[in-house]
Short mmCIF file of C-alpha atoms in Angstrom, two decimals:
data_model
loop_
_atom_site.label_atom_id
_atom_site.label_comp_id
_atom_site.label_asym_id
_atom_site.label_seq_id
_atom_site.Cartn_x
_atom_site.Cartn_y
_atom_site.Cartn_z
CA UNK A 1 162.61 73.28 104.23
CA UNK A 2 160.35 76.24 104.15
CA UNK A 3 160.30 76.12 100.33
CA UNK A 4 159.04 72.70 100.50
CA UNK A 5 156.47 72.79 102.86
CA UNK A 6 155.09 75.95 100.67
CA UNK A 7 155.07 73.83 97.06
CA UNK A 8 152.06 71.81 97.78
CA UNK A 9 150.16 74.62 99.74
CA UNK A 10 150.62 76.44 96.43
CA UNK A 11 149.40 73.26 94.06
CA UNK A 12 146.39 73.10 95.86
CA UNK A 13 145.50 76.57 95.77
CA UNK A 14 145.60 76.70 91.52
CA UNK A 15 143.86 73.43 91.65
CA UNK A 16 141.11 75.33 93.72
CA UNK A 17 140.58 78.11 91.94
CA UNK A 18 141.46 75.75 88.35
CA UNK A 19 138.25 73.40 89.45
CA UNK A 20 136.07 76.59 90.67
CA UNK A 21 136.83 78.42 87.01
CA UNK A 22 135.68 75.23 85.73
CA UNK A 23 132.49 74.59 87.34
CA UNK A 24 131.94 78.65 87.02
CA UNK A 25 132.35 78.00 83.02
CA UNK A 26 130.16 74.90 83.19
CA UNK A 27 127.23 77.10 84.98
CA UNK A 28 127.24 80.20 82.43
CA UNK A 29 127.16 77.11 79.87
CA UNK A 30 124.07 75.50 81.33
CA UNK A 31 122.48 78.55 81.68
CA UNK A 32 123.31 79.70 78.07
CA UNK A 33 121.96 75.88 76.92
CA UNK A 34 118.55 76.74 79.03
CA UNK A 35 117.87 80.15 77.07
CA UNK A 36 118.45 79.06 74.07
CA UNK A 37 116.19 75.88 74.36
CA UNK A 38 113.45 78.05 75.85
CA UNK A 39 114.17 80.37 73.08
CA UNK A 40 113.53 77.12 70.20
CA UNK A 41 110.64 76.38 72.28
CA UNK A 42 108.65 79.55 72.16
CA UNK A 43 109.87 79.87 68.52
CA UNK A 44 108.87 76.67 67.27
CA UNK A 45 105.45 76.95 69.18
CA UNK A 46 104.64 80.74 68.20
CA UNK A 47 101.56 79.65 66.32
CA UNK A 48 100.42 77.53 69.23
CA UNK A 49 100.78 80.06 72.18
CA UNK A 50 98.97 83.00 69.21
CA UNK A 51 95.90 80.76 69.17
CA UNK A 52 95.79 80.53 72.66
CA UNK A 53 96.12 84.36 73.28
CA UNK A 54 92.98 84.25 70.11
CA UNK A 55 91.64 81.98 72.69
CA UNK A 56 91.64 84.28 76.28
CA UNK A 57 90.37 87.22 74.08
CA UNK A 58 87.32 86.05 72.43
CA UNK A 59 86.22 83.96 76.22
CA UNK A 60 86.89 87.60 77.61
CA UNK A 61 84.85 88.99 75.17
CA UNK A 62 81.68 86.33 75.78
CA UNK A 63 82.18 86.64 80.09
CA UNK A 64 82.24 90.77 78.99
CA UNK A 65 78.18 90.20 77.30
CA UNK A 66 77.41 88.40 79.45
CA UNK A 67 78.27 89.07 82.77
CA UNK A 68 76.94 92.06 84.24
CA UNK A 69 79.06 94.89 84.84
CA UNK A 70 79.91 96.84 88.53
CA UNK A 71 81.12 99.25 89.93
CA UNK A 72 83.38 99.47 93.84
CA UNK A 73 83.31 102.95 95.02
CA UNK A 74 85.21 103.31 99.47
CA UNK A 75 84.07 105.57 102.33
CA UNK A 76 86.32 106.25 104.59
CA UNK A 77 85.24 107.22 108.35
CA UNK A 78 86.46 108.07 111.91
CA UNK A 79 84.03 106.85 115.07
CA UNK A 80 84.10 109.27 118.08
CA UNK A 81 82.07 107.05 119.51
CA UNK A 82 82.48 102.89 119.74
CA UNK A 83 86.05 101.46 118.61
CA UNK A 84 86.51 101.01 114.88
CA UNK A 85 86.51 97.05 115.65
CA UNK A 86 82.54 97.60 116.28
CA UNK A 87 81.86 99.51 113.52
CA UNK A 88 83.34 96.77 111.07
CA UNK A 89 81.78 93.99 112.75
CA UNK A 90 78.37 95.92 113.06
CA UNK A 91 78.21 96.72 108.83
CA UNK A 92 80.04 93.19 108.11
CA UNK A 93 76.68 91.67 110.07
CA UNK A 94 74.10 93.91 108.70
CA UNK A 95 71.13 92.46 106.92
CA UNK A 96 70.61 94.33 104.50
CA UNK A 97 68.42 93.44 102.99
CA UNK A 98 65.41 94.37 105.81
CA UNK A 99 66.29 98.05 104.24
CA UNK A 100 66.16 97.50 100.50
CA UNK A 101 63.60 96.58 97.99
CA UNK A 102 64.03 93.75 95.90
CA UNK A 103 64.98 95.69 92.54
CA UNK A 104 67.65 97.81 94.98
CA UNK A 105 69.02 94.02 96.27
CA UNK A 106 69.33 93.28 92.32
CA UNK A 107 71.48 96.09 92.03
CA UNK A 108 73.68 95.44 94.94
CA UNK A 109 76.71 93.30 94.60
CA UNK A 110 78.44 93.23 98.32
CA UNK A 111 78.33 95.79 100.98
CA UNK A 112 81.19 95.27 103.46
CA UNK A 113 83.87 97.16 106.23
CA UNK A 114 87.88 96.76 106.76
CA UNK A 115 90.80 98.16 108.15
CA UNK A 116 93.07 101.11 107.35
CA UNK A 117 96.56 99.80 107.30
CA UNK A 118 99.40 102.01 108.66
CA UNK A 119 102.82 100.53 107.38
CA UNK A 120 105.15 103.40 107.57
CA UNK A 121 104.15 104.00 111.53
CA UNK A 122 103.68 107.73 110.41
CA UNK A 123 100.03 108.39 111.47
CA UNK A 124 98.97 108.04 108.48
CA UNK A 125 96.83 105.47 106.84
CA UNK A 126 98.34 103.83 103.72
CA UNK A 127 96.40 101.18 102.57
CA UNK A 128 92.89 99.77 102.56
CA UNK A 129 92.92 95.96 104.34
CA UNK A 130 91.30 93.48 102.21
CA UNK A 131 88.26 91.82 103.22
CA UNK A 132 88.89 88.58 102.75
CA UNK A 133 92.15 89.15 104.48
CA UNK A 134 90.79 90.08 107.80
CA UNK A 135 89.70 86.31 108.82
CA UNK A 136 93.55 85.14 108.22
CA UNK A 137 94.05 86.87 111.54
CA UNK A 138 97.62 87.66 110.30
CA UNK A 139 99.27 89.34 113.35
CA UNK A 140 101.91 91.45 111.09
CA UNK A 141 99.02 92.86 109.55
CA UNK A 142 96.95 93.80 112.91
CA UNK A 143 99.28 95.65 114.36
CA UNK A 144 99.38 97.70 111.15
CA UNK A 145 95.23 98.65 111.59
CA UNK A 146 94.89 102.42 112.52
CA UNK A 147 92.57 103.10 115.52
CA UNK A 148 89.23 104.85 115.04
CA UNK A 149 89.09 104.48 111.33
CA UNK A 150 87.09 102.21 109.35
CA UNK A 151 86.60 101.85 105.63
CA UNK A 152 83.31 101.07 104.24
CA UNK A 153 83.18 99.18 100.30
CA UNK A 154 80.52 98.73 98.23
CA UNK A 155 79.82 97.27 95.03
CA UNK A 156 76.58 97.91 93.03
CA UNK A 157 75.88 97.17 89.41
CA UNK A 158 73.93 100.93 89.23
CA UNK A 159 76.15 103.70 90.35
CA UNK A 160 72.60 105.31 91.42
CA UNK A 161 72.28 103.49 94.34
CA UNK A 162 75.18 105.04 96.42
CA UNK A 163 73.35 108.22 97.89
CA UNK A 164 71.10 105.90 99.21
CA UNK A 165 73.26 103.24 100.51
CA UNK A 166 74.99 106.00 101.79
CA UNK A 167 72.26 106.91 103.60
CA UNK A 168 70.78 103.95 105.10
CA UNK A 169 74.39 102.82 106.00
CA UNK A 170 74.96 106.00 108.15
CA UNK A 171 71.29 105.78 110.05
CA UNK A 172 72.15 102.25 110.51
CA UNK A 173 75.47 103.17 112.20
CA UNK A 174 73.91 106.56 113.98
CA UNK A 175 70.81 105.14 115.55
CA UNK A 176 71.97 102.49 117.41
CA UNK A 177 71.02 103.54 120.73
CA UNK A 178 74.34 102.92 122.27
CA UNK A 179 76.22 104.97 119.65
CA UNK A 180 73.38 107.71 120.53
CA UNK A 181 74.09 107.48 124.62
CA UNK A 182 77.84 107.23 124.18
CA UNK A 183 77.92 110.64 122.01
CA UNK A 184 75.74 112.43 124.33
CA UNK A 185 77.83 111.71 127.14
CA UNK A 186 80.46 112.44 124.93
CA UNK A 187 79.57 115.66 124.26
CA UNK A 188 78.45 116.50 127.55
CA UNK A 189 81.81 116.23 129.30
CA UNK A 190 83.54 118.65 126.82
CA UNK A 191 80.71 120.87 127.27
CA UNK A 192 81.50 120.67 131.22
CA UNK A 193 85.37 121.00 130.63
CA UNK A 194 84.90 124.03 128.68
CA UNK A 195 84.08 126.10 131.66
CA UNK A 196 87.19 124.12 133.69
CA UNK A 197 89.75 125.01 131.33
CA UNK A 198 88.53 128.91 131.78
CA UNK A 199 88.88 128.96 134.71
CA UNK A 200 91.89 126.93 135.17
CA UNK A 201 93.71 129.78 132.42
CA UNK A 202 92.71 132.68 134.12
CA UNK A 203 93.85 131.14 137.68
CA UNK A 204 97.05 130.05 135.94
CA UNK A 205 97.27 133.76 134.52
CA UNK A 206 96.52 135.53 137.79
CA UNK A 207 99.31 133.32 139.06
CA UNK A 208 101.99 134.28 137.07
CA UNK A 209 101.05 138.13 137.50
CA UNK A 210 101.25 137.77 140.81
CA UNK A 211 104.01 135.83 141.17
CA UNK A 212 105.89 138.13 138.42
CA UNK A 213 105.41 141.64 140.61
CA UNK A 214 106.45 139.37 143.75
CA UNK A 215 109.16 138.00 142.47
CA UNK A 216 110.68 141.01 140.89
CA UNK A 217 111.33 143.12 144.41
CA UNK A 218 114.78 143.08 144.85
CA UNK A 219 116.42 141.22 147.94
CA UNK A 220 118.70 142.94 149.75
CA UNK A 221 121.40 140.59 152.15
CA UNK A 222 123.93 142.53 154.38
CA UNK A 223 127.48 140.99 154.44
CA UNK A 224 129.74 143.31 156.84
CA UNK A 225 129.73 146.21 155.36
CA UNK A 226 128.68 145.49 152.21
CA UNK A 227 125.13 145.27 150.92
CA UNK A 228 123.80 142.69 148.55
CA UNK A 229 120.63 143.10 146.21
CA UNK A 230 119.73 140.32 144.25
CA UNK A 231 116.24 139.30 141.95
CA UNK A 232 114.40 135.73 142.69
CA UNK A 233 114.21 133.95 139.41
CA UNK A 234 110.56 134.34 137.72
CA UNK A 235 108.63 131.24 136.96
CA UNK A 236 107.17 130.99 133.29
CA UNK A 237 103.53 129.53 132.64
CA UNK A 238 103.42 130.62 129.37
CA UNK A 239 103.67 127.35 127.92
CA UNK A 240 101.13 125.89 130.28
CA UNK A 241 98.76 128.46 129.89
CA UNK A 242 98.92 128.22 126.15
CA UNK A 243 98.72 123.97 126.78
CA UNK A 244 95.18 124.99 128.44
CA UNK A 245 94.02 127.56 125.60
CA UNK A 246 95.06 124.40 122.97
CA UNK A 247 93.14 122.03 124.89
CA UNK A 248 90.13 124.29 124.51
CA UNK A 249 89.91 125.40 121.11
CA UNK A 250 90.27 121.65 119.94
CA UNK A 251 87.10 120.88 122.43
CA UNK A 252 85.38 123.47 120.99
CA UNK A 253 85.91 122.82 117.78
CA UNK A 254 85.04 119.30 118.36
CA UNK A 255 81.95 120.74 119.44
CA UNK A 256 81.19 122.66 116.03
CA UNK A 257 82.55 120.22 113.77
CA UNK A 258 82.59 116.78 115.38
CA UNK A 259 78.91 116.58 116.39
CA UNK A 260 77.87 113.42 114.76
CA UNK A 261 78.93 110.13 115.96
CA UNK A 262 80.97 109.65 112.78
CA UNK A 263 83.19 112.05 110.93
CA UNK A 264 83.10 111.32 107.38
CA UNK A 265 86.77 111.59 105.75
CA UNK A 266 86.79 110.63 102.42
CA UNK A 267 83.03 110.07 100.91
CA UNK A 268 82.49 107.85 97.99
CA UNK A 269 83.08 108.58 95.11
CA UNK A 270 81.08 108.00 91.56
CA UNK A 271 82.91 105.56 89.45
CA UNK A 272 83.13 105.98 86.18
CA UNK A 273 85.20 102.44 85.37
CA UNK A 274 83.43 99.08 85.79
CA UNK A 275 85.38 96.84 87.62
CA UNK A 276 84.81 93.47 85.52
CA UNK A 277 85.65 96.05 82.60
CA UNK A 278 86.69 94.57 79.22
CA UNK A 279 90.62 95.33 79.74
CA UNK A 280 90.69 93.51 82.46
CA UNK A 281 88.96 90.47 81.71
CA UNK A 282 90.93 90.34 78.38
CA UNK A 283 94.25 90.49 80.50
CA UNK A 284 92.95 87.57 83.37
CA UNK A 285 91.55 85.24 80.52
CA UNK A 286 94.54 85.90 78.20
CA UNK A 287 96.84 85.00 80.92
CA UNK A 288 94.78 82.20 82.12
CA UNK A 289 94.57 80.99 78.89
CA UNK A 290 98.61 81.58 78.37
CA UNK A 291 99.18 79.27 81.46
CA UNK A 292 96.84 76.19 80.61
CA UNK A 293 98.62 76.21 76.98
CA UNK A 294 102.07 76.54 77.99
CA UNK A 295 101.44 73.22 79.78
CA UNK A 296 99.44 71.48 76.67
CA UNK A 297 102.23 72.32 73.96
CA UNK A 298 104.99 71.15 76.52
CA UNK A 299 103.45 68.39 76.85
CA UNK A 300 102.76 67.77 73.35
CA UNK A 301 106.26 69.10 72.58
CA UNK A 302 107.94 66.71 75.19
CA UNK A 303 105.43 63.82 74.71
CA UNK A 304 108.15 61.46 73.68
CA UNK A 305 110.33 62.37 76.45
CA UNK A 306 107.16 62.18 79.11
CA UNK A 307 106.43 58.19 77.14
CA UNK A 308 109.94 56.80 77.95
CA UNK A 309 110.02 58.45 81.47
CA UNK A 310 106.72 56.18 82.26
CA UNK A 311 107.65 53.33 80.01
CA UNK A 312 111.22 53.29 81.85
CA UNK A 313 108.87 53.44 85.51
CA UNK A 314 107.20 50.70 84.53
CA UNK A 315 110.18 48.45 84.04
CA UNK A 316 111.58 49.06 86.98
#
């Protein structure tokens, strides 16, 4: 009975795997029919897609003469003043024009602030936001913006201008008189903690002296007969008093180094490589170029096909 029962179980098991063999071979097949045609295709067109590469080169070359070439050069910064947010939306709605003369505005392409992007979570900055990027709002992306740092971009068509847009964009920044306020406070209260923490070390450190030659006089208990001397466990404030000392030295050296309202971290650079350079155009109009054919010669190359499709539409 058993044997019987098993007999069809078995049939339609090596019909299963018969049927998914089958439509297994009939996939590889398709796909093997699919390269090859695309293979035909590109060979019988060669000629075609060569004059359209011919094509993207020499409208490369024209946009090259005749478009004028710039340069995009990045400061990066650190406010110990207003949020980052503040400084990005401050430079993003600067005018500025009020600061530069018409031949410097001829030179200058776009001034503009972003985001440093964090995306290992590892404190350190690993990407520069894109502009255009920010007013997406993507909420993936702003939780990814580092606080306090802000990158400022420019783009000029004469690499002379940058001292001076340094410049004006850093007295723009520095003399707004809340940024001034905020850093005088600012340095006013580490100024007054200085004092605080000195005092707070050397009461911590009188402490533990005189808690040490307490502490270490030995206790003596009487049991019976017998006496018993013991020693009161010692309390260590070495690791607060060197806390306090930390605190100081980074005040201070706040103090010496961090004056300004903004640290600068990484300056900008000179660039020696246009942007709109003739590589690159060649490689965007090329591929342009590339894409607009492809679509002509398969249409061209399928027009018969594309004729009966409509003519068949039409019919119907």
């Amino acid at each position: 009975m058993t044997e019987t029962k098993n007999a069809p179980q078995e049939i339609d098991l090596i019909e299963l795997f018969n049927k998914i063999g089958k439509w297994i071979g009939n996939q590889i097949k398709w796909f093997f029919n699919l390269f090859v045609a695309i293979f035909y295709f590109f060979l019988r067109n060669t000629l075609w897609f060569f004059l359209f590469i011919i094509i993207g080169i020499i409208a490369a070359i024209v946009f090259h003469k005749v478009a004028r070439l710039y340069y995009h050069t990045e400061l990066v910064g650190y406010s110990h003043t207003i949020s980052n947010i503040e400084v990005i939306q401050s430079i993003n709605n600067w005018n500025f024009s009020t600061i530069f003369t018409e031949d410097e505005m001829n030179n200058v392409k776009d001034i503009g602030a972003t985001y440093l992007l964090d995306i290992n979570k590892d404190g350190i900055w690993d990407r520069v936001e894109d502009i255009d990027d920010m007013e997406k709002m993507d909420t993936n992306i702003m939780k990814q913006r580092t606080y306090g740092n802000f990158c400022i971009q420019i783009e000029v068509y004469d690499t002379l201008l940058i001292p001076r847009i340094k410049e004006s964009v850093m007295n723009y920044l520095s003399n707004n008189q809340r940024v001034l306020e905020r850093n005088e406070i600012r340095l006013r209260q580490m100024e007054q903690l200085i004092p605080k923490l000195q005092k707070e070390i050397i009461e911590l450190d009188s402490l533990k002296k005189a808690e040490y030659f307490s502490n270490n006089k030995p206790t003596v208990a009487k049991m019976g007969e017998m006496l018993l001397i013991g020693e009161k466990e010692t309390k260590l404030y070495h690791k607060d008093v060197l806390e306090l000392i930390g605190q100081q030295q980074k005040i201070e050296r706040d103090l010496f180094l961090n004056k300004d309202p903004f640290e600068i971290i990484l300056d900008f650079s000179v660039p020696t490589k246009e942007e709109n350079s003739l590589f690159y155009l060649t490689t965007r109009f090329v591929g342009i170029s590339l894409i607009i054919g492809f679509f002509i010669i398969l249409f061209f190359d399928q027009r018969k096909f594309v004729f009966d499709q409509i003519k068949k539409s039409k019919e119907k």
